[in-house]
Amino acid sequence: MRHLLDTTDLSLSEIDEMISLATDIIENGEKYAHICDGKKLATLFFEPSTRTRLSFESAMYELGGHVLGFSDAGSSSASKGESVSDTVRMVSCYADIIAMRHPLEGAPRVAVNKTLVPIINAGDGGHAHPTQTLTDLLTIYREKGTFDNLTLGLCGDLKFGRTVHSLIKAMCRYKNVRFVLISPKELQVPDYIITDVLEPSGAKYVQVENMEAVMPDLDILYMTRIQRERFFSEEEYLKHKDAFILDPAKLENAKESLTIMHPLPRVNEITVEVDEDKRAKYFEQALNGKYIRMALIITLLKWGGQL
Ligand code: CP
């Protein structure tokens, strides 16, 4: 039995296989319509979600399976004080696979010690969001046809943005990827991303505070929301909330081949006018999330001997 706690739990060849499977699902969905007949996915969301939870649920339904779970810790026995360990131990008696989101970093790692079925980290605090990264990788592959030789700009709240942390861990494993980390000084990536991820990988990176100056260099611009819920004070959030707003004027010097991504939800960081730009791919990215999660469910159930 295997779990997915972070993107680095998967080898590069396993990621390639997952992307191939997702691509086949996109092209030949009917082949997979009954592959999970009789199987159950539990979605344990202790923190709010639209895309991740609903795309997991949609994914399981499209595979012929069933879904159970909760979307609010307040409607589960967590509100009575039940531990994550006990909750997961129980739910693993009722489902074949579990997707779990929790505000505490490391909560899914606690869960794997108790579960009887595969656990998928659907986001843990400001730490990691590996299924978003698989979504991002599928999107990059479909847009660029490669992961190598790309200049990737990551912009916004790089400190608390878990999607950024997981994406850097994934992309620094490919050849000649350059990272342009665009954020206010106070919201730069955590130190461990520099010392334990970027430096050992040998990937080139720069940390800058201005988006316009680096725009012409970028192959991908990955915008992120300022993570209001993770700030210690509202005052601190308000100081940064509109730090970067991507609008058509800021794209004037960008490459024609630029791919604009965002894990969503957005607040103010991309104006709606940009949605009409052919380089904006964030809604396709959200759709890709369903296909890659279908591929992930199939793969983990196969690895666990359940399919
Ligand atoms: N990208 C993402 O995780 O969105 P949700 O918070 O809506 O699931």
mmCIF file of N, CA, C and O in Angstrom, residues 45 57 62 65 80 94-95 126 147 160 183 242 250 257-258 291 305:
data_model
loop_
_atom_site.group_PDB
_atom_site.id
_atom_site.type_symbol
_atom_site.label_atom_id
_atom_site.label_comp_id
_atom_site.label_asym_id
_atom_site.label_seq_id
_atom_site.Cartn_x
_atom_site.Cartn_y
_atom_site.Cartn_z
ATOM 1 N N PHE A 45 -12.469 16.590 4.828
ATOM 2 C CA PHE A 45 -12.007 17.970 4.663
ATOM 3 C C PHE A 45 -12.255 18.748 5.947
ATOM 4 O O PHE A 45 -13.371 19.165 6.225
ATOM 5 N N GLU A 57 -14.335 14.183 -5.851
ATOM 6 C CA GLU A 57 -15.636 13.508 -5.865
ATOM 7 C C GLU A 57 -16.064 13.225 -7.307
ATOM 8 O O GLU A 57 -16.489 12.112 -7.636
ATOM 9 N N GLU A 62 -16.815 9.526 -11.894
ATOM 10 C CA GLU A 62 -16.536 9.213 -13.313
ATOM 11 C C GLU A 62 -15.847 7.866 -13.476
ATOM 12 O O GLU A 62 -15.857 7.290 -14.561
ATOM 13 N N GLY A 65 -17.173 4.798 -9.065
ATOM 14 C CA GLY A 65 -17.157 4.556 -7.617
ATOM 15 C C GLY A 65 -18.126 5.442 -6.857
ATOM 16 O O GLY A 65 -18.934 6.171 -7.446
ATOM 17 N N LYS A 80 -16.153 17.080 18.551
ATOM 18 C CA LYS A 80 -16.310 16.582 19.938
ATOM 19 C C LYS A 80 -14.948 16.254 20.541
ATOM 20 O O LYS A 80 -14.869 15.723 21.640
ATOM 21 N N TYR A 94 -14.521 2.149 6.458
ATOM 22 C CA TYR A 94 -15.721 2.417 5.654
ATOM 23 C C TYR A 94 -15.418 2.710 4.183
ATOM 24 O O TYR A 94 -16.340 2.820 3.384
ATOM 25 N N ALA A 95 -14.141 2.959 3.849
ATOM 26 C CA ALA A 95 -13.791 3.396 2.485
ATOM 27 C C ALA A 95 -12.544 2.663 2.007
ATOM 28 O O ALA A 95 -11.786 2.098 2.805
ATOM 29 N N GLY A 126 0.230 25.120 5.692
ATOM 30 C CA GLY A 126 1.049 25.831 4.703
ATOM 31 C C GLY A 126 2.133 24.945 4.124
ATOM 32 O O GLY A 126 3.058 25.438 3.487
ATOM 33 N N PHE A 147 9.031 19.255 -19.223
ATOM 34 C CA PHE A 147 9.261 19.954 -17.951
ATOM 35 C C PHE A 147 10.654 20.584 -17.920
ATOM 36 O O PHE A 147 11.002 21.265 -16.965
ATOM 37 N N PHE A 160 3.388 31.124 2.766
ATOM 38 C CA PHE A 160 2.313 30.246 3.243
ATOM 39 C C PHE A 160 1.687 29.412 2.122
ATOM 40 O O PHE A 160 0.867 28.535 2.387
ATOM 41 N N SER A 183 7.990 37.939 -4.699
ATOM 42 C CA SER A 183 7.157 38.150 -3.503
ATOM 43 C C SER A 183 7.705 39.323 -2.712
ATOM 44 O O SER A 183 8.867 39.699 -2.880
ATOM 45 N N ASP A 242 -2.862 43.211 -1.626
ATOM 46 C CA ASP A 242 -2.854 43.530 -3.058
ATOM 47 C C ASP A 242 -1.431 43.731 -3.575
ATOM 48 O O ASP A 242 -1.186 44.550 -4.467
ATOM 49 N N LYS A 250 0.359 44.620 -17.531
ATOM 50 C CA LYS A 250 1.579 43.963 -17.018
ATOM 51 C C LYS A 250 2.028 42.828 -17.933
ATOM 52 O O LYS A 250 3.159 42.353 -17.836
ATOM 53 N N SER A 257 4.249 32.974 -25.847
ATOM 54 C CA SER A 257 4.089 31.566 -25.443
ATOM 55 C C SER A 257 3.944 31.398 -23.930
ATOM 56 O O SER A 257 3.924 30.271 -23.428
ATOM 57 N N LEU A 258 3.850 32.514 -23.203
ATOM 58 C CA LEU A 258 3.704 32.421 -21.740
ATOM 59 C C LEU A 258 2.475 31.582 -21.384
ATOM 60 O O LEU A 258 1.445 31.653 -22.076
ATOM 61 N N TYR A 291 -8.889 15.102 -13.942
ATOM 62 C CA TYR A 291 -8.308 13.971 -14.681
ATOM 63 C C TYR A 291 -7.110 13.366 -13.949
ATOM 64 O O TYR A 291 -6.972 12.141 -13.891
ATOM 65 N N GLY A 305 -3.374 -3.182 -4.370
ATOM 66 C CA GLY A 305 -3.967 -4.486 -4.696
ATOM 67 C C GLY A 305 -5.475 -4.474 -4.645
ATOM 68 O O GLY A 305 -6.122 -5.522 -4.628
#
